[in-house]
Coordinates of C-alpha atoms and ligand atoms in Angstrom, one line a residue:
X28 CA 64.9 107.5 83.4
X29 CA 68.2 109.5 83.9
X30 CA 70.7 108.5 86.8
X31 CA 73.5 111.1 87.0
X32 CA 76.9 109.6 88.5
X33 CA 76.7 112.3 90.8
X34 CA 73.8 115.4 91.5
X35 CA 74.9 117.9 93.5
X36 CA 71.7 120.0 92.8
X37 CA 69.6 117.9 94.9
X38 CA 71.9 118.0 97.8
X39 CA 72.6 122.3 97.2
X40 CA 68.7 122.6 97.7
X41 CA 68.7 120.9 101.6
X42 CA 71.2 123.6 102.3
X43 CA 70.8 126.3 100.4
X44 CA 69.6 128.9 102.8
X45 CA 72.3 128.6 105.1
X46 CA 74.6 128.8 101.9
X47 CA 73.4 131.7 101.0
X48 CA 72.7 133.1 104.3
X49 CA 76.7 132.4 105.8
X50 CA 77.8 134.1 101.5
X51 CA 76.2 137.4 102.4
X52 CA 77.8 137.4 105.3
X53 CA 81.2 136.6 104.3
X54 CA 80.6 139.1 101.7
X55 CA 79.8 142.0 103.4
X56 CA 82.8 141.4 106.3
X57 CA 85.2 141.7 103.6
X58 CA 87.1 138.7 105.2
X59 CA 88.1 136.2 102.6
X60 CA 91.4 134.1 103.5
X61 CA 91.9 132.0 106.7
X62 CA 90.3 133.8 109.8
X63 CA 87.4 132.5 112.2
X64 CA 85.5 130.8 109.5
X65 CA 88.5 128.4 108.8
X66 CA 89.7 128.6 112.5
X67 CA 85.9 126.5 113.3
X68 CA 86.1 124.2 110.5
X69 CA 89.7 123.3 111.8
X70 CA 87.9 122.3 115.1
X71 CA 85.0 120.8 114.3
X72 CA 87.0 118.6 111.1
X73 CA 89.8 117.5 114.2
X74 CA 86.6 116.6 116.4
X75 CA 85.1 114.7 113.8
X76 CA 87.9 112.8 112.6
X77 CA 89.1 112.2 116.1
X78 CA 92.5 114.0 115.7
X79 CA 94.2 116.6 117.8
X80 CA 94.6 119.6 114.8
X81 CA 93.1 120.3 111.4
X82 CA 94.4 122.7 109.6
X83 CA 92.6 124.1 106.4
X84 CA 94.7 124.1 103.5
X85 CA 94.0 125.3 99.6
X86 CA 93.1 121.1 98.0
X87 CA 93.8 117.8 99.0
X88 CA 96.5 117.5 96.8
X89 CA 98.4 120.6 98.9
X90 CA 97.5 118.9 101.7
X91 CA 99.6 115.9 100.3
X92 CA 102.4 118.4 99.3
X93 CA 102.4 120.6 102.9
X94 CA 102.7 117.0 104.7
X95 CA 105.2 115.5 102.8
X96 CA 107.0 119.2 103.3
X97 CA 106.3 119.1 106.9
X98 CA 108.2 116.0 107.5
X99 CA 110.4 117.1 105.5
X100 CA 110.7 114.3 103.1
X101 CA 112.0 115.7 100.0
X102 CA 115.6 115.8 97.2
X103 CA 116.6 112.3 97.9
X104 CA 114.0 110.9 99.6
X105 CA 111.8 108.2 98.1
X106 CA 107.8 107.5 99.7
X107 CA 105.5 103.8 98.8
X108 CA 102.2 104.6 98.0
X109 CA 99.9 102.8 95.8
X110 CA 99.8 102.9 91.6
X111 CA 95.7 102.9 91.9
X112 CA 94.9 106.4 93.2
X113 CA 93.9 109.9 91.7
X114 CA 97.0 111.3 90.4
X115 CA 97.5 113.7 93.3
X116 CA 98.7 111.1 95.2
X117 CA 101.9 110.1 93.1
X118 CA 102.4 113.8 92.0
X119 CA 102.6 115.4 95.2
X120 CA 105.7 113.2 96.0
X121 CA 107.5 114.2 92.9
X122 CA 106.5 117.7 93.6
X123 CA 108.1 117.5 97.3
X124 CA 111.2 116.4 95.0
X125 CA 110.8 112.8 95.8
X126 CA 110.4 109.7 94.3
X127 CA 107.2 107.7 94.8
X128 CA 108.2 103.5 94.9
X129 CA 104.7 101.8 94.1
X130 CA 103.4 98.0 95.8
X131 CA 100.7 96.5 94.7
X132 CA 96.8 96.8 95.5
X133 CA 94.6 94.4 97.7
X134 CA 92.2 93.0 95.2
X135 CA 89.0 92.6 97.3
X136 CA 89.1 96.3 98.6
X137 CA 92.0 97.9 95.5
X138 CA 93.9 99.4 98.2
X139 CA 97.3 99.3 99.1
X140 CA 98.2 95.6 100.3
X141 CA 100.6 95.2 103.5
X142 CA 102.3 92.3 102.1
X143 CA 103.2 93.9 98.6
X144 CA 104.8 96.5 100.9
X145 CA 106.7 94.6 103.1
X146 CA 107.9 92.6 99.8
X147 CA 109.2 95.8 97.9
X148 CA 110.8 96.8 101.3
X149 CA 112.5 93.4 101.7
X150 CA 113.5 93.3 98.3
X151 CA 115.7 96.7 98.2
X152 CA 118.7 97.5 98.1
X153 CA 120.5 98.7 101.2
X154 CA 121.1 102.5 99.9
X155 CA 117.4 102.5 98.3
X156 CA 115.6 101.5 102.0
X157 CA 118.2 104.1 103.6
X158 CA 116.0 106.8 101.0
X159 CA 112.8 105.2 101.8
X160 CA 111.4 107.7 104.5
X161 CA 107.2 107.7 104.0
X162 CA 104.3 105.3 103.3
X163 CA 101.1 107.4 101.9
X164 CA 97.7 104.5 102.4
X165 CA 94.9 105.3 100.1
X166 CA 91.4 105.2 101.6
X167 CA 90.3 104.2 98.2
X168 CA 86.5 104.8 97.4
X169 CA 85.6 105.5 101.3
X170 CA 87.4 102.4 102.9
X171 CA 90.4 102.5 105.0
X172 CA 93.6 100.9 103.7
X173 CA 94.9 98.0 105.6
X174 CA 96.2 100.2 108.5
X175 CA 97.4 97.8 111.2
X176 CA 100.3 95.8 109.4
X177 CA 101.0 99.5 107.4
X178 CA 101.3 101.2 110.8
X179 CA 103.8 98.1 112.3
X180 CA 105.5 98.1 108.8
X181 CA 106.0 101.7 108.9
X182 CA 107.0 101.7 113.0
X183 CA 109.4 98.7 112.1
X184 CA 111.5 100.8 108.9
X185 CA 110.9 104.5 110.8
X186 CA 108.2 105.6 108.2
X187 CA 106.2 108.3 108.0
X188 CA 102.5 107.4 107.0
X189 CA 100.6 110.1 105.8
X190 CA 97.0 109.0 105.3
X191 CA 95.6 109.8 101.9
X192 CA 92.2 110.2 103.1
X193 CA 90.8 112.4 100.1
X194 CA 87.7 110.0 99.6
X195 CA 87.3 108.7 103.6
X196 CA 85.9 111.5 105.6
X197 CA 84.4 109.5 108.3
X198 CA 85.4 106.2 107.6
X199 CA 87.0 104.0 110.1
X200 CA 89.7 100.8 110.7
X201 CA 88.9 98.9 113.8
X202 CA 87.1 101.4 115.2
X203 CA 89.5 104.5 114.4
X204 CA 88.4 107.5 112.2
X205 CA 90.4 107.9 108.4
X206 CA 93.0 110.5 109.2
X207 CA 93.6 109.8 113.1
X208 CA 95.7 106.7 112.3
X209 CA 99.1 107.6 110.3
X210 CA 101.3 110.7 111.0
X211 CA 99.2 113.1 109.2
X212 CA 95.6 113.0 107.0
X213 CA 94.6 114.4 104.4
X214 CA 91.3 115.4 103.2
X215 CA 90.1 117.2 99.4
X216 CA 86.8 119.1 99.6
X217 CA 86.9 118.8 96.0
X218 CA 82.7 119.0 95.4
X219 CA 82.6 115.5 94.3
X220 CA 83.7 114.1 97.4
X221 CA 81.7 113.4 100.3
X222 CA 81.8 116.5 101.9
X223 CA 82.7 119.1 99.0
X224 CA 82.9 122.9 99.1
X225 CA 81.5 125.2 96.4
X226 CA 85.4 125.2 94.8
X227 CA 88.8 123.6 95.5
X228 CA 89.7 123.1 99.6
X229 CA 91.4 120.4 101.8
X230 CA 92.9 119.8 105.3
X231 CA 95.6 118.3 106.9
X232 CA 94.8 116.4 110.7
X233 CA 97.6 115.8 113.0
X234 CA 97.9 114.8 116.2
X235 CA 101.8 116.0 116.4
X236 CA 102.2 119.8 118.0
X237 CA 105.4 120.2 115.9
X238 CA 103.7 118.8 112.7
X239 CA 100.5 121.5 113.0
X240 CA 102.6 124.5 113.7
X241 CA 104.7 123.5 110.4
X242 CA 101.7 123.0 108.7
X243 CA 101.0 126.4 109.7
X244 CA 103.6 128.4 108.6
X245 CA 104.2 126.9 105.5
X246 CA 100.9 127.2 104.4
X247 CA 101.3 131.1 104.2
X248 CA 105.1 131.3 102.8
X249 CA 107.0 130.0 105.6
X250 CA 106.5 133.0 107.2
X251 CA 106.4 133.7 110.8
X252 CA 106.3 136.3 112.1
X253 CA 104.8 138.1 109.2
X254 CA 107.5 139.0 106.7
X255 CA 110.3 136.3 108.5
X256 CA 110.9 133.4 106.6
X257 CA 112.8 130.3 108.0
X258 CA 111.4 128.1 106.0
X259 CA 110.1 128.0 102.2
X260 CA 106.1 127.2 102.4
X261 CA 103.6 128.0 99.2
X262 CA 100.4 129.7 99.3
X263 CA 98.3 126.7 100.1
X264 CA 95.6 128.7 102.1
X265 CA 91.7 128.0 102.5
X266 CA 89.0 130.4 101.9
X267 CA 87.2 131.7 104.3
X268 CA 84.0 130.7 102.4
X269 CA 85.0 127.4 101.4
X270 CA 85.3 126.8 105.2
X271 CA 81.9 128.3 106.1
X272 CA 80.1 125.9 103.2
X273 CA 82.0 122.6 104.7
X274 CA 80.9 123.5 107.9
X275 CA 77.4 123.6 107.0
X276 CA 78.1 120.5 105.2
X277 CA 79.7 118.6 107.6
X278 CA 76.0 118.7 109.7
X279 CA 74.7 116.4 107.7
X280 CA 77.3 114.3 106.5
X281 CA 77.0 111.5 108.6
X282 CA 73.1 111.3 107.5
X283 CA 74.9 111.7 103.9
X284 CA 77.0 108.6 104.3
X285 CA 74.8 106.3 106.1
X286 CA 72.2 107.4 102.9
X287 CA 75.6 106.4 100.8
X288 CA 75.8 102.6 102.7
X289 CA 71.9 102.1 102.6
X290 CA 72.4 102.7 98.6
X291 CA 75.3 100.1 98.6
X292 CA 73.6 97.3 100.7
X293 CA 70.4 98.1 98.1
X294 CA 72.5 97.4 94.9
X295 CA 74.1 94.2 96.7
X296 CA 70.7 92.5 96.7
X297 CA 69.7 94.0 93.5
X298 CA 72.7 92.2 92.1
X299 CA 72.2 89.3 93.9
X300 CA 68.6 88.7 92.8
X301 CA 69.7 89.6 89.0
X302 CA 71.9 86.5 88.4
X303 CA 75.0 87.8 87.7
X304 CA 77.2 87.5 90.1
X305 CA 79.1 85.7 87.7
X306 CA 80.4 88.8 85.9
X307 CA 79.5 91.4 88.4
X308 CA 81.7 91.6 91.6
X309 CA 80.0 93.8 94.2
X310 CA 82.7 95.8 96.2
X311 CA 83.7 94.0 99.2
X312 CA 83.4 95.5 102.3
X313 CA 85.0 94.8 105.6
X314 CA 83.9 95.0 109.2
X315 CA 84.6 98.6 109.0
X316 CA 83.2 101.9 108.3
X317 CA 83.0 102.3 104.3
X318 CA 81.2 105.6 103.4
X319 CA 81.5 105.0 100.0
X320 CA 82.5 107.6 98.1
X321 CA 82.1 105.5 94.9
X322 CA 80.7 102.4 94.2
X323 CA 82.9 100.1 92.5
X324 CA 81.6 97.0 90.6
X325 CA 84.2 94.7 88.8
X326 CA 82.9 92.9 85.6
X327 CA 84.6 90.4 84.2
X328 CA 84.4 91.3 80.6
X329 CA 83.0 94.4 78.4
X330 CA 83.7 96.8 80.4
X331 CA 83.7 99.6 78.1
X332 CA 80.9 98.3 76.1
X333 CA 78.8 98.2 79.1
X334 CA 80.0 101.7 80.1
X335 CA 78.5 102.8 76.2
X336 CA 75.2 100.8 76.7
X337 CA 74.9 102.7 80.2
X338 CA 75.5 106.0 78.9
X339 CA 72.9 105.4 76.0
X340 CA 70.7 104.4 79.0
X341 CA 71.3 108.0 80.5
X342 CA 73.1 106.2 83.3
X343 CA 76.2 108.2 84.6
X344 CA 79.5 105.9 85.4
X345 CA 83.2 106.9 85.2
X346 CA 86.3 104.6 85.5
X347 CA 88.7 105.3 88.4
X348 CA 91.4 105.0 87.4
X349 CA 91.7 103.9 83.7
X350 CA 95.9 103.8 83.7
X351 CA 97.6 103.1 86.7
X352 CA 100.3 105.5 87.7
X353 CA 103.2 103.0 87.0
X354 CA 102.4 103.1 83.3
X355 CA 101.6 107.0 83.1
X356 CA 104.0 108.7 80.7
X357 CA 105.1 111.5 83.0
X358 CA 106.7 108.3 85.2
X359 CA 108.8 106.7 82.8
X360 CA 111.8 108.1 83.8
X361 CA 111.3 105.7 87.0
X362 CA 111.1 102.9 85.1
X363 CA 108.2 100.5 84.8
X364 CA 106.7 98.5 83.0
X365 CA 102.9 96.6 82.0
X366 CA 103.1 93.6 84.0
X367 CA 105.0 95.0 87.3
X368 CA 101.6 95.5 89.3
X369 CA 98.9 92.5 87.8
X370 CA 96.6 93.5 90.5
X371 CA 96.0 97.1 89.7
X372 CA 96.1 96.5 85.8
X373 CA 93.3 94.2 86.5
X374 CA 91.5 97.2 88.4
X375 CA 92.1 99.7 85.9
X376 CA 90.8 97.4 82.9
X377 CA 88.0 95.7 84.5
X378 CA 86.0 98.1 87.1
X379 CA 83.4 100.7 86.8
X380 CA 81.6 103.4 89.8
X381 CA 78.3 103.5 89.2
X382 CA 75.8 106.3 90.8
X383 CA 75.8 105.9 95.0
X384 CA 75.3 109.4 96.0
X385 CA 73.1 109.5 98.7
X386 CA 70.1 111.5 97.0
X387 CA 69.3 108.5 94.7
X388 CA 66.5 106.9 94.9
X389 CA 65.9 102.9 95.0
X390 CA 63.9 103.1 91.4
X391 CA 67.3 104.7 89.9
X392 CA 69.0 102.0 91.3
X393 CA 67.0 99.3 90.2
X394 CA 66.5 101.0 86.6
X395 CA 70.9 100.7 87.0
X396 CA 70.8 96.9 87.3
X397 CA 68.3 96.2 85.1
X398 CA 70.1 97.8 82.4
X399 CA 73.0 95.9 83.6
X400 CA 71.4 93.1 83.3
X401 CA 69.9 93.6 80.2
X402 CA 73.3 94.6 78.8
X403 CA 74.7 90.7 79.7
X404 CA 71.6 88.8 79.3
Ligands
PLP504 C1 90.5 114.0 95.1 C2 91.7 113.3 95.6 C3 92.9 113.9 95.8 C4 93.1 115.4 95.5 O1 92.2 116.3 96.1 P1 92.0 117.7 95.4 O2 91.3 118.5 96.4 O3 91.3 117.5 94.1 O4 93.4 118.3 95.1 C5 94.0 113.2 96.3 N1 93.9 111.9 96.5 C6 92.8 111.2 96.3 C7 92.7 109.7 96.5 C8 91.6 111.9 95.8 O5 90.5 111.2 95.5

């Protein structure tokens, strides 16, 4: 049996004439870059995530950068966000000309833990908190970060918080929707994620009037009106069909995510029946609304062997995130070392996502767990 980590193919098919059928006519009006199409995601994306503007932008990693841009939070400035997180996260900052200052993960749900924060906070010098202006939350693998201590943390040292919500479209904390919660969200439609376009996209929610309209105009150059330029901006626009394709999209997601959970609860009992929870730790989910963009399982040793014997199997896995961002050679120059963040080393050496997207079916998952059992038995 083969079990892809991810098969977009199976999903393309339940939408494919409305793809095709919203292409053509993108294609024959000629109209490629922002306009109507992007103007409707932008409401139905604020509806859905229960925030007052969306505005499109070109990737989630722009919509990082146009956020941390917006507020302007740049040269001198320094932002806490997590060392176990796609890149994008940790480069954006640097590429808003700041400095990102990393705390430590939770190690039940690997995001960003409150206390960590508040420790590196307390633990500052004066002039370093002075530079401290932003806290970016990662809604790591479809769960929401910690967000009520984050939110009073960032309230009690004037921080900005700028949601990170690349893998959490739909989540929720306590009853509030990913992206509604901090200053600003952001959101990838990157086709892995859980609701991907047919090439790179992203948006930014808001629910400040001052923050959209920045977001705006610096999307396009800064300009406004055409050819007047108070501010610098980039060219972090959307596509017009990118937009149209995540709209289709986004009528089914929440059927896609509640296919995602129903997967997740199946391999719980599948690993609870195999006998080994031992050396397999099945992600841990709070009260809240996980959509699980990946499933994580933790193993206590062999990681990369299993990962081998798996890929022999034709099982699909991938490890997110292999090095943390402290130890990454591009951020030396900030200085840590092995050792300073125990808690997301651990992640990085001992986890693996194995195949959750909603189109699997419960034979692929229990051929998964056999073989994972096999592997340890
Ligand atoms: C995917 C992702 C991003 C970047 O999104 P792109 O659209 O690929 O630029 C940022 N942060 C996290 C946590 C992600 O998973």
């Amino acid at each position: 049996m083969k079990v892809p980590l991810l098969d977009l193919k199976k999903q393309y098919e339940t939408i494919k004439d409305e793809a095709l059928q919203v292409t053509k006519e993108i294609f024959e009006s000629q109209y490629f870059i922002l306009g109507p199409k992007v103007e409707t995601l932008e409401k139905e994306i604020a509806a859905y995530c229960s925030s007052t503007y969306a505005r499109g932008v070109s990737s989630g990693t722009d919509a990082l950068l146009i956020s941390l841009m917006a507020a302007d939070i740049g040269q001198g400035a320094s932002v806490i966000t997590t060392p176990y997180t796609f890149f994008g996260t940790a480069g954006s900052i640097v590429r808003a000309g700041a400095v990102p200052v990393f705390a430590d993960i939770d190690p039940d749900t690997y995001n960003i833990s409150p206390k960590s924060i508040e420790k590196v906070i307390s633990t500052m010098p004066k002039t370093e908190r002075e530079k401290l202006k932003g806290i970016i939350p990662v809604h790591l693998y479809g769960q929401c970060a910690d967000m009520g201590p984050i939110l009073e943390i960032a309230e009690k040292y004037k921080l900005i918080v700028i949601e990170d919500a690349a893998q959490a479209i739909g989540s929720e904390y306590n009853e509030r929707r990913a992206g509604s919660m901090g200053d600003f969200g952001c959101f990838s439609f990157y086709p892995s994620k859980n609701l991907g376009a047919f090439g790179d996209g992203g948006i930014v929610t808001t629910g400040s009037d001052d923050f959209n309209e920045k977001i705006r105009i610096l999307r396009d150059h800064g300009q406004d009106p055409k050819y007047f330029h108070q501010v610098i901006g980039g060219n972090f626009r959307l596509d017009a069909l990118q937009a149209a394709i995540v709209s289709i999209k986004l009528k089914h997601l929440d059927t896609w995510s509640q296919a995602r959970q129903e997967n997740a609860n199946r391999y719980s009992i599948l690993f609870k029946e195999s006998g080994l929870e031992d050396r397999v730790q099945v992600p841990y989910e709070k009260e809240n609304r996980h959509i699980y963009n990946q499933y994580i399982i933790r193993l206590e040793d062999k990681r990369d062997n299993l990962r081998a014997f798996l890929l022999d199997c034709k099982i699909g896995t991938d490890i997110y995130y292999p090095v943390p961002l402290h130890l990454q050679e591009c951020f030396k120059y900030i200085g840590y070392k092995t050792g300073d963040f125990p808690v997301a080393e651990m992640a990085a050496n001992h986890t693996l996502a194995i195949p959750v997207y909603p189109e699997l079916s419960p034979d692929q998952q229990a051929y998964v767990v056999e073989k994972i059992t096999e592997f340890y038995c």
